[in-house]
Amino acid sequence: MNKEKKIIFNVPKLFGNELKNLNQLEQKQFSANGYYTQKCRQWLIKNVKCKDAHLVHSCTAALEMCALLLKIKPGDEVIMPSFTFVSTASAFALRGAKITFIDIDHKTLNIDANLIEKNITKKTKAIVIVHYAGVPCEIDKIQKISKRYNICLIEDAAQSILSKYKNRALGSFGDLATFSFHETKNIHCGEGGALIINNKKFLKNAYIIKDKGTNRDAFNKNLVKKYSWVGIGSSYGLSEINALFLYNQLTIAKQITFKRIRIWKQYKKFFKILEDEGKILTQSIPLHSKLNGHSFFIIVKRSIRNKLINYLKSKKVMALFHYIPLHSSPFGKKVSKNKNKLKFTDLKSESIIRMPLHLDIKTNDIIKIKNLLIKFFHKVNNNTNL
Ligand SMILES: *Cc1c(COP(=O)(O)O)cnc(C)c1O
């Protein structure tokens, strides 16, 4: 029998204290906007250095709130990369927006900042950037464009908690930003997310949109005499049970991030030999950036990508790929405004392999994967230089 240990792609970590004070919630509340929601909110305000933060049930919910705050209506246009998770686009498509998908930078797989300006029209209402794998976009360049054209900038920072650009946390640059606390992210509570507000014009309305279109928050703060239905909104809050869970992870977020970065660096070190031989490309850290160790990916020749994933699988190593580019997905085609050719999006989405990265990954696992890669490239002979 083959007793070799499986190297799993992601293990949502439990540190043991997540529900430590659950019975104390009984005297308080289990629904949203209670004590632990406040604690998480304060953590976010302090660590992201934002004007306000809302705990919500997913990053998807936070993105939907962005579209509502911007009053996106049918015919409006939103610029974003195609190489991202569905929610980045679906939140805006839900309001009837046309999506202008643009290509990615071939190194970071983040939106190509040089392509944004020429895709702006009179109808453009937002630029949504995604810091892929926790690696910052070219924020300076993009902020300048958003200011010059007076178009809102939104950071989908789902993967980017505690990553930094010029020593400032990601999520603090856009008018609005979103985080995910889904179990596949660095810090999690099963399902969860946050909406970050940096532009004060959105401060008040965010409470109404989050709370079913009511002014209950103002009522709770004694700012109005009764609470009623005052606008559109939905039920976006996070249950206190999840908020408690999340808060207990946030209190050790820096240690978690430190450990992930250590694993990321080990991949980088052990895979160097393969990169030097031209077999793979690995991520590099852009100027002024501090990563959070969210994800480590490699780029291989398109023609061998699936073979290599299957080979690793046969050796009990779970390596994965994503995304099917949104501009070529069935619904993405319907909502996209332009038919831009997205060369690097197409190429990279078919050449990327994401390595297992979670806190149970050991140095020996990484060495084992490296040796498997060497073996694989030996087998497929010398025609595989990139
Ligand atoms: C994970 C992720 C989301 C969705 O997060 P949920 O919390 O599951 O809604 C959105 N955008 C990006 C870039 C993501 O990685």
Coordinates of C-alpha atoms and ligand atoms in Angstrom, one line a residue:
M1 CA 0.0 0.0 0.0
N2 CA 1.2 3.5 -0.8
K3 CA 1.2 5.4 2.4
E4 CA 2.6 8.5 1.0
K5 CA 1.1 11.6 2.5
K6 CA -1.2 13.7 0.3
I7 CA -0.2 17.3 -0.1
I8 CA -3.5 19.1 0.0
F9 CA -3.9 22.4 -1.8
N10 CA -5.6 24.3 1.0
V11 CA -6.4 23.4 4.6
P12 CA -8.6 26.0 6.2
K13 CA -6.8 26.4 9.5
L14 CA -8.4 26.1 12.9
F15 CA -6.3 27.5 15.7
G16 CA -8.7 26.2 18.4
N17 CA -9.9 29.5 20.0
E18 CA -12.2 30.5 17.2
L19 CA -15.4 29.9 19.2
K20 CA -13.8 30.4 22.6
N21 CA -16.3 32.9 23.9
L22 CA -19.4 31.5 22.2
N23 CA -21.4 31.1 25.3
Q24 CA -20.9 34.8 26.1
L25 CA -22.7 35.6 22.9
E26 CA -25.9 34.3 24.5
Q27 CA -26.3 37.4 26.6
K28 CA -25.6 39.5 23.7
Q29 CA -26.7 38.6 20.2
F30 CA -26.1 36.1 17.4
S31 CA -27.3 38.3 14.5
A32 CA -25.2 40.9 12.8
N33 CA -23.8 44.2 14.2
G34 CA -23.0 43.0 17.7
Y35 CA -20.0 43.1 19.9
Y36 CA -17.6 41.1 17.7
T37 CA -18.6 42.9 14.6
Q38 CA -17.4 46.0 16.3
K39 CA -14.2 44.3 17.4
C40 CA -13.5 43.2 13.8
R41 CA -14.4 46.6 12.5
Q42 CA -12.0 48.3 14.8
W43 CA -9.3 45.8 13.8
L44 CA -9.8 46.7 10.2
I45 CA -9.9 50.4 10.7
K46 CA -6.6 50.2 12.7
N47 CA -4.8 47.8 10.4
V48 CA -6.0 49.0 7.0
K49 CA -6.1 52.6 8.1
C50 CA -9.5 53.3 6.5
K51 CA -12.3 55.7 7.4
D52 CA -14.8 52.9 8.1
A53 CA -15.2 49.1 7.7
H54 CA -18.3 46.9 7.4
L55 CA -18.3 43.3 8.2
V56 CA -20.4 41.4 5.6
H57 CA -21.2 37.8 4.8
S58 CA -18.8 37.6 1.8
C59 CA -16.5 39.6 -0.5
T60 CA -19.2 39.1 -3.1
A61 CA -21.6 41.0 -0.8
A62 CA -19.1 43.8 -0.3
L63 CA -18.7 44.1 -4.1
E64 CA -22.5 44.2 -4.5
M65 CA -22.6 47.0 -1.9
C66 CA -20.0 48.9 -4.0
A67 CA -22.2 48.7 -7.1
L68 CA -25.2 50.0 -5.0
L69 CA -23.1 52.8 -3.4
L70 CA -22.0 53.9 -6.9
K71 CA -25.7 53.8 -8.1
I72 CA -24.6 51.7 -11.0
K73 CA -27.5 51.5 -13.6
P74 CA -28.0 49.7 -16.9
G75 CA -25.7 51.1 -19.5
D76 CA -23.0 52.2 -17.1
E77 CA -19.5 50.8 -17.8
V78 CA -17.0 49.3 -15.4
I79 CA -13.4 48.6 -16.2
M80 CA -11.7 45.5 -14.7
P81 CA -9.4 42.6 -15.5
S82 CA -10.9 39.4 -17.0
F83 CA -8.5 37.3 -15.0
T84 CA -10.4 37.3 -11.8
F85 CA -13.1 35.5 -9.8
V86 CA -16.6 35.8 -11.0
S87 CA -17.8 38.1 -8.2
T88 CA -15.6 41.0 -9.3
A89 CA -17.8 41.3 -12.4
S90 CA -21.1 39.7 -11.3
A91 CA -21.7 42.4 -8.6
F92 CA -21.8 45.0 -11.3
A93 CA -23.5 42.9 -13.9
L94 CA -26.3 42.5 -11.4
R95 CA -27.0 46.3 -11.6
G96 CA -27.0 46.1 -15.4
A97 CA -23.4 47.4 -16.0
K98 CA -21.5 46.6 -19.1
I99 CA -18.1 45.3 -18.3
T100 CA -14.9 46.4 -20.1
F101 CA -12.5 43.6 -19.6
I102 CA -8.9 44.5 -20.1
D103 CA -5.7 42.5 -20.2
I104 CA -3.2 41.7 -17.5
D105 CA 0.4 42.4 -17.0
H106 CA 2.4 39.3 -18.0
K107 CA 4.4 39.2 -14.8
T108 CA 2.0 40.0 -12.0
L109 CA -1.2 38.9 -13.7
N110 CA -2.7 42.1 -12.3
I111 CA -4.6 44.6 -14.5
D112 CA -2.3 46.2 -17.0
A113 CA -2.3 49.9 -15.8
N114 CA -1.2 51.1 -19.3
L115 CA -4.5 49.9 -20.9
I116 CA -6.9 51.5 -18.6
E117 CA -7.0 55.0 -19.9
K118 CA -7.8 54.2 -23.5
N119 CA -10.8 52.1 -22.4
I120 CA -12.4 55.0 -20.5
T121 CA -15.6 56.4 -22.0
K122 CA -18.3 58.9 -20.8
K123 CA -20.2 56.0 -19.4
T124 CA -17.3 54.6 -17.3
K125 CA -18.4 54.7 -13.6
A126 CA -15.7 52.6 -11.9
I127 CA -12.3 51.0 -12.3
V128 CA -12.1 47.8 -10.3
I129 CA -8.6 46.4 -9.7
V130 CA -7.8 43.0 -8.3
H131 CA -4.5 42.5 -6.3
Y132 CA -4.1 39.0 -7.6
A133 CA -2.4 36.6 -5.2
G134 CA -2.0 39.4 -2.7
V135 CA 0.4 41.2 -5.0
P136 CA -0.3 45.0 -5.3
C137 CA -1.3 46.5 -8.7
E138 CA 0.5 49.6 -10.0
I139 CA -1.5 51.7 -7.7
D140 CA 0.2 55.1 -8.2
K141 CA -0.5 55.0 -12.0
I142 CA -4.0 53.8 -11.5
Q143 CA -4.9 56.3 -8.8
K144 CA -3.7 59.1 -11.1
I145 CA -6.0 58.0 -13.9
S146 CA -9.0 57.6 -11.5
K147 CA -8.4 61.1 -10.2
R148 CA -7.8 62.7 -13.6
Y149 CA -11.1 61.3 -14.9
N150 CA -13.0 61.5 -11.6
I151 CA -13.9 57.8 -11.8
C152 CA -14.2 55.8 -8.6
L153 CA -11.5 53.3 -7.9
I154 CA -12.4 50.0 -6.2
E155 CA -9.9 47.5 -4.9
D156 CA -11.0 43.9 -4.9
A157 CA -8.5 43.0 -2.2
A158 CA -10.2 39.6 -1.5
Q159 CA -6.8 37.9 -1.4
S160 CA -4.8 40.8 0.0
I161 CA -5.3 41.2 3.7
L162 CA -2.1 42.7 5.2
S163 CA -0.3 43.1 1.9
K164 CA 1.3 46.5 1.5
Y165 CA 2.2 49.0 -1.2
K166 CA 4.6 51.8 -0.3
N167 CA 4.2 50.7 3.3
R168 CA 0.4 51.2 3.3
A169 CA -2.1 48.4 3.5
L170 CA -3.9 47.3 0.4
G171 CA -7.5 48.2 0.7
S172 CA -6.6 51.8 1.8
F173 CA -6.1 53.2 -1.7
G174 CA -9.5 52.9 -3.5
D175 CA -12.6 55.0 -2.8
L176 CA -13.9 51.6 -1.7
A177 CA -12.2 48.2 -1.2
T178 CA -13.3 44.7 -0.4
F179 CA -11.8 41.7 1.5
S180 CA -12.8 38.1 1.7
F181 CA -12.7 35.9 4.7
H182 CA -13.8 32.8 2.8
E183 CA -12.0 29.6 4.0
T184 CA -9.7 29.7 1.0
K185 CA -8.2 33.1 2.1
N186 CA -5.4 33.8 4.6
I187 CA -7.7 34.8 7.4
H188 CA -11.2 33.2 7.4
C189 CA -14.4 32.5 9.2
G190 CA -15.9 30.0 6.8
E191 CA -17.7 32.6 4.8
G192 CA -17.2 36.3 5.4
G193 CA -16.0 39.6 3.9
A194 CA -15.5 43.3 4.6
L195 CA -16.3 46.5 2.8
I196 CA -13.7 49.2 3.3
I197 CA -14.6 52.9 2.9
N198 CA -11.9 55.5 2.2
N199 CA -14.1 58.1 0.6
K200 CA -16.3 59.9 3.1
K201 CA -19.1 60.4 0.6
F202 CA -20.0 56.7 1.0
L203 CA -19.9 56.6 4.8
K204 CA -23.6 57.1 5.6
N205 CA -25.2 55.2 2.8
A206 CA -23.2 52.1 3.4
Y207 CA -25.1 51.5 6.7
I208 CA -28.4 51.8 5.0
I209 CA -27.5 49.5 2.1
K210 CA -26.1 46.9 4.5
D211 CA -29.2 46.9 6.7
K212 CA -32.0 46.2 4.3
G213 CA -32.4 49.8 3.2
T214 CA -33.2 50.9 6.7
N215 CA -31.7 53.6 8.9
R216 CA -31.6 51.2 11.9
D217 CA -27.9 52.1 12.5
A218 CA -28.8 55.8 12.9
F219 CA -31.7 54.8 15.1
N220 CA -29.4 52.7 17.3
K221 CA -27.0 55.6 17.6
N222 CA -30.0 57.8 18.6
L223 CA -29.6 60.0 15.6
V224 CA -33.2 59.5 14.5
K225 CA -36.4 58.9 16.5
K226 CA -37.7 55.8 14.6
Y227 CA -36.3 53.5 12.1
S228 CA -37.8 53.0 8.7
W229 CA -37.2 52.0 5.1
V230 CA -35.2 54.8 3.5
G231 CA -33.5 53.4 0.4
I232 CA -32.5 50.3 -1.4
G233 CA -30.3 47.7 0.3
S234 CA -30.2 44.1 1.3
S235 CA -29.2 41.9 4.2
Y236 CA -25.4 42.0 3.9
G237 CA -24.3 41.7 7.6
L238 CA -22.2 38.9 9.1
S239 CA -23.7 36.8 11.9
E240 CA -22.0 37.4 15.3
I241 CA -21.0 33.7 15.4
N242 CA -18.9 34.2 12.3
A243 CA -17.7 37.6 13.6
L244 CA -16.5 35.9 16.8
F245 CA -14.7 33.3 14.8
L246 CA -13.1 35.9 12.6
Y247 CA -12.0 38.2 15.4
N248 CA -10.1 35.3 17.0
Q249 CA -8.3 34.8 13.7
L250 CA -7.7 38.5 13.2
T251 CA -5.9 38.8 16.6
I252 CA -3.3 36.4 15.2
A253 CA -3.4 37.6 11.6
K254 CA 0.1 38.9 11.7
Q255 CA 1.6 35.6 12.8
I256 CA -0.4 33.7 10.2
T257 CA 0.8 36.1 7.5
F258 CA 4.4 35.7 8.7
K259 CA 4.2 31.9 8.4
R260 CA 2.6 32.1 5.0
I261 CA 5.4 34.4 3.7
R262 CA 8.0 32.0 5.0
I263 CA 6.4 29.2 3.0
W264 CA 6.1 31.4 -0.1
K265 CA 9.8 32.3 0.2
Q266 CA 10.8 28.6 0.5
Y267 CA 8.9 27.9 -2.7
K268 CA 10.8 30.7 -4.4
K269 CA 14.1 29.4 -3.1
F270 CA 13.7 25.8 -3.9
F271 CA 12.2 26.5 -7.3
K272 CA 15.0 28.8 -8.4
I273 CA 16.9 26.0 -10.0
L274 CA 13.9 25.3 -12.3
E275 CA 13.5 28.9 -13.1
D276 CA 17.3 29.3 -13.9
E277 CA 16.9 26.4 -16.3
G278 CA 14.1 28.1 -18.1
K279 CA 11.5 25.4 -17.2
I280 CA 9.2 27.6 -15.2
L281 CA 8.6 31.2 -14.3
T282 CA 7.9 32.2 -10.7
Q283 CA 6.4 35.3 -9.1
S284 CA 8.6 38.2 -8.3
I285 CA 7.9 41.0 -5.8
P286 CA 7.2 44.3 -7.5
L287 CA 8.8 47.5 -6.4
H288 CA 7.4 49.1 -3.2
S289 CA 5.5 45.9 -2.4
K290 CA 5.1 43.7 0.6
L291 CA 3.2 40.4 0.0
N292 CA 1.1 38.4 2.3
G293 CA 2.0 34.9 1.2
H294 CA -1.5 34.3 -0.1
S295 CA -0.6 32.2 -3.1
F296 CA 2.4 30.9 -4.9
F297 CA 2.0 30.2 -8.6
I298 CA 4.3 29.1 -11.4
I299 CA 4.0 29.6 -15.2
V300 CA 4.8 26.7 -17.5
K301 CA 4.5 26.2 -21.2
R302 CA 0.9 26.1 -22.1
S303 CA 1.1 22.7 -23.9
I304 CA 2.3 20.9 -20.8
R305 CA 0.3 22.6 -18.1
N306 CA -2.5 20.0 -17.7
K307 CA 0.0 17.1 -18.0
L308 CA 2.0 18.5 -15.2
I309 CA -1.0 19.0 -13.0
N310 CA -2.1 15.4 -13.6
Y311 CA 1.4 14.2 -13.0
L312 CA 1.5 16.0 -9.6
K313 CA -1.9 14.6 -8.8
S314 CA -0.7 11.0 -9.5
K315 CA 2.0 11.7 -7.0
K316 CA -0.6 13.0 -4.5
V317 CA 0.2 16.6 -4.8
M318 CA -2.8 18.8 -5.4
A319 CA -1.8 21.7 -7.6
L320 CA -4.6 23.7 -9.2
F321 CA -5.3 26.3 -11.9
H322 CA -7.8 29.1 -12.4
Y323 CA -9.4 31.3 -13.7
I324 CA -11.4 30.6 -16.8
P325 CA -11.1 34.2 -18.1
L326 CA -14.4 36.1 -17.6
H327 CA -14.4 37.6 -21.1
S328 CA -14.6 34.1 -22.6
S329 CA -17.1 32.6 -20.2
P330 CA -20.7 32.2 -21.4
F331 CA -22.1 35.0 -19.3
G332 CA -19.0 37.2 -19.5
K333 CA -19.4 37.3 -23.2
K334 CA -23.0 38.7 -22.8
V335 CA -22.1 41.4 -20.4
S336 CA -18.8 42.5 -21.8
K337 CA -18.8 45.8 -23.6
N338 CA -15.8 45.4 -25.9
K339 CA -14.2 42.6 -27.7
N340 CA -10.7 43.5 -26.6
K341 CA -8.2 40.8 -27.4
L342 CA -6.7 39.8 -24.1
K343 CA -3.5 38.1 -25.1
F344 CA -1.9 37.6 -21.7
T345 CA -5.2 36.7 -20.0
D346 CA -5.7 33.9 -22.5
L347 CA -2.1 32.7 -22.3
K348 CA -1.5 32.9 -18.6
S349 CA -4.8 31.4 -17.6
E350 CA -3.7 28.3 -19.6
S351 CA -0.1 28.3 -18.2
I352 CA -0.6 28.9 -14.5
I353 CA -0.2 26.3 -11.8
R354 CA -0.9 27.2 -8.2
M355 CA 1.1 25.4 -5.5
P356 CA -0.4 24.1 -2.2
L357 CA 0.1 26.8 0.3
H358 CA -1.3 26.6 3.9
L359 CA 0.2 26.5 7.3
D360 CA 0.6 22.7 7.3
I361 CA 3.0 22.8 4.4
K362 CA 6.4 21.7 5.5
T363 CA 9.9 22.3 4.0
N364 CA 10.0 18.6 3.0
D365 CA 6.7 19.0 1.1
I366 CA 8.2 21.8 -1.0
I367 CA 11.4 19.8 -1.6
K368 CA 9.3 16.8 -2.7
I369 CA 7.3 19.0 -5.1
K370 CA 10.6 20.5 -6.5
N371 CA 12.0 17.0 -7.1
L372 CA 8.8 15.9 -8.8
L373 CA 9.0 19.0 -11.1
I374 CA 12.6 18.1 -12.0
K375 CA 11.6 14.5 -12.8
F376 CA 8.7 15.7 -14.9
F377 CA 10.8 18.1 -16.9
H378 CA 13.4 15.4 -17.4
K379 CA 10.8 13.1 -18.8
V380 CA 9.2 15.6 -21.2
N381 CA 12.8 16.2 -22.6
N382 CA 14.4 19.4 -23.5
N383 CA 11.8 21.0 -25.7
T384 CA 10.0 22.6 -22.8
N385 CA 12.0 25.8 -22.4
L386 CA 9.6 28.7 -22.0
Ligands
LIG1 C1 -12.3 34.9 -3.1 C2 -12.5 36.1 -4.0 C3 -13.8 36.7 -4.2 C4 -15.0 36.2 -3.5 O1 -14.9 36.2 -2.1 P1 -16.2 35.6 -1.3 O2 -15.9 36.0 0.1 O3 -16.2 34.1 -1.5 O4 -17.4 36.2 -1.8 C5 -13.8 37.8 -5.0 N1 -12.8 38.3 -5.6 C6 -11.6 37.7 -5.6 C7 -10.4 38.2 -6.3 C8 -11.4 36.5 -4.8 O5 -10.2 35.9 -4.8

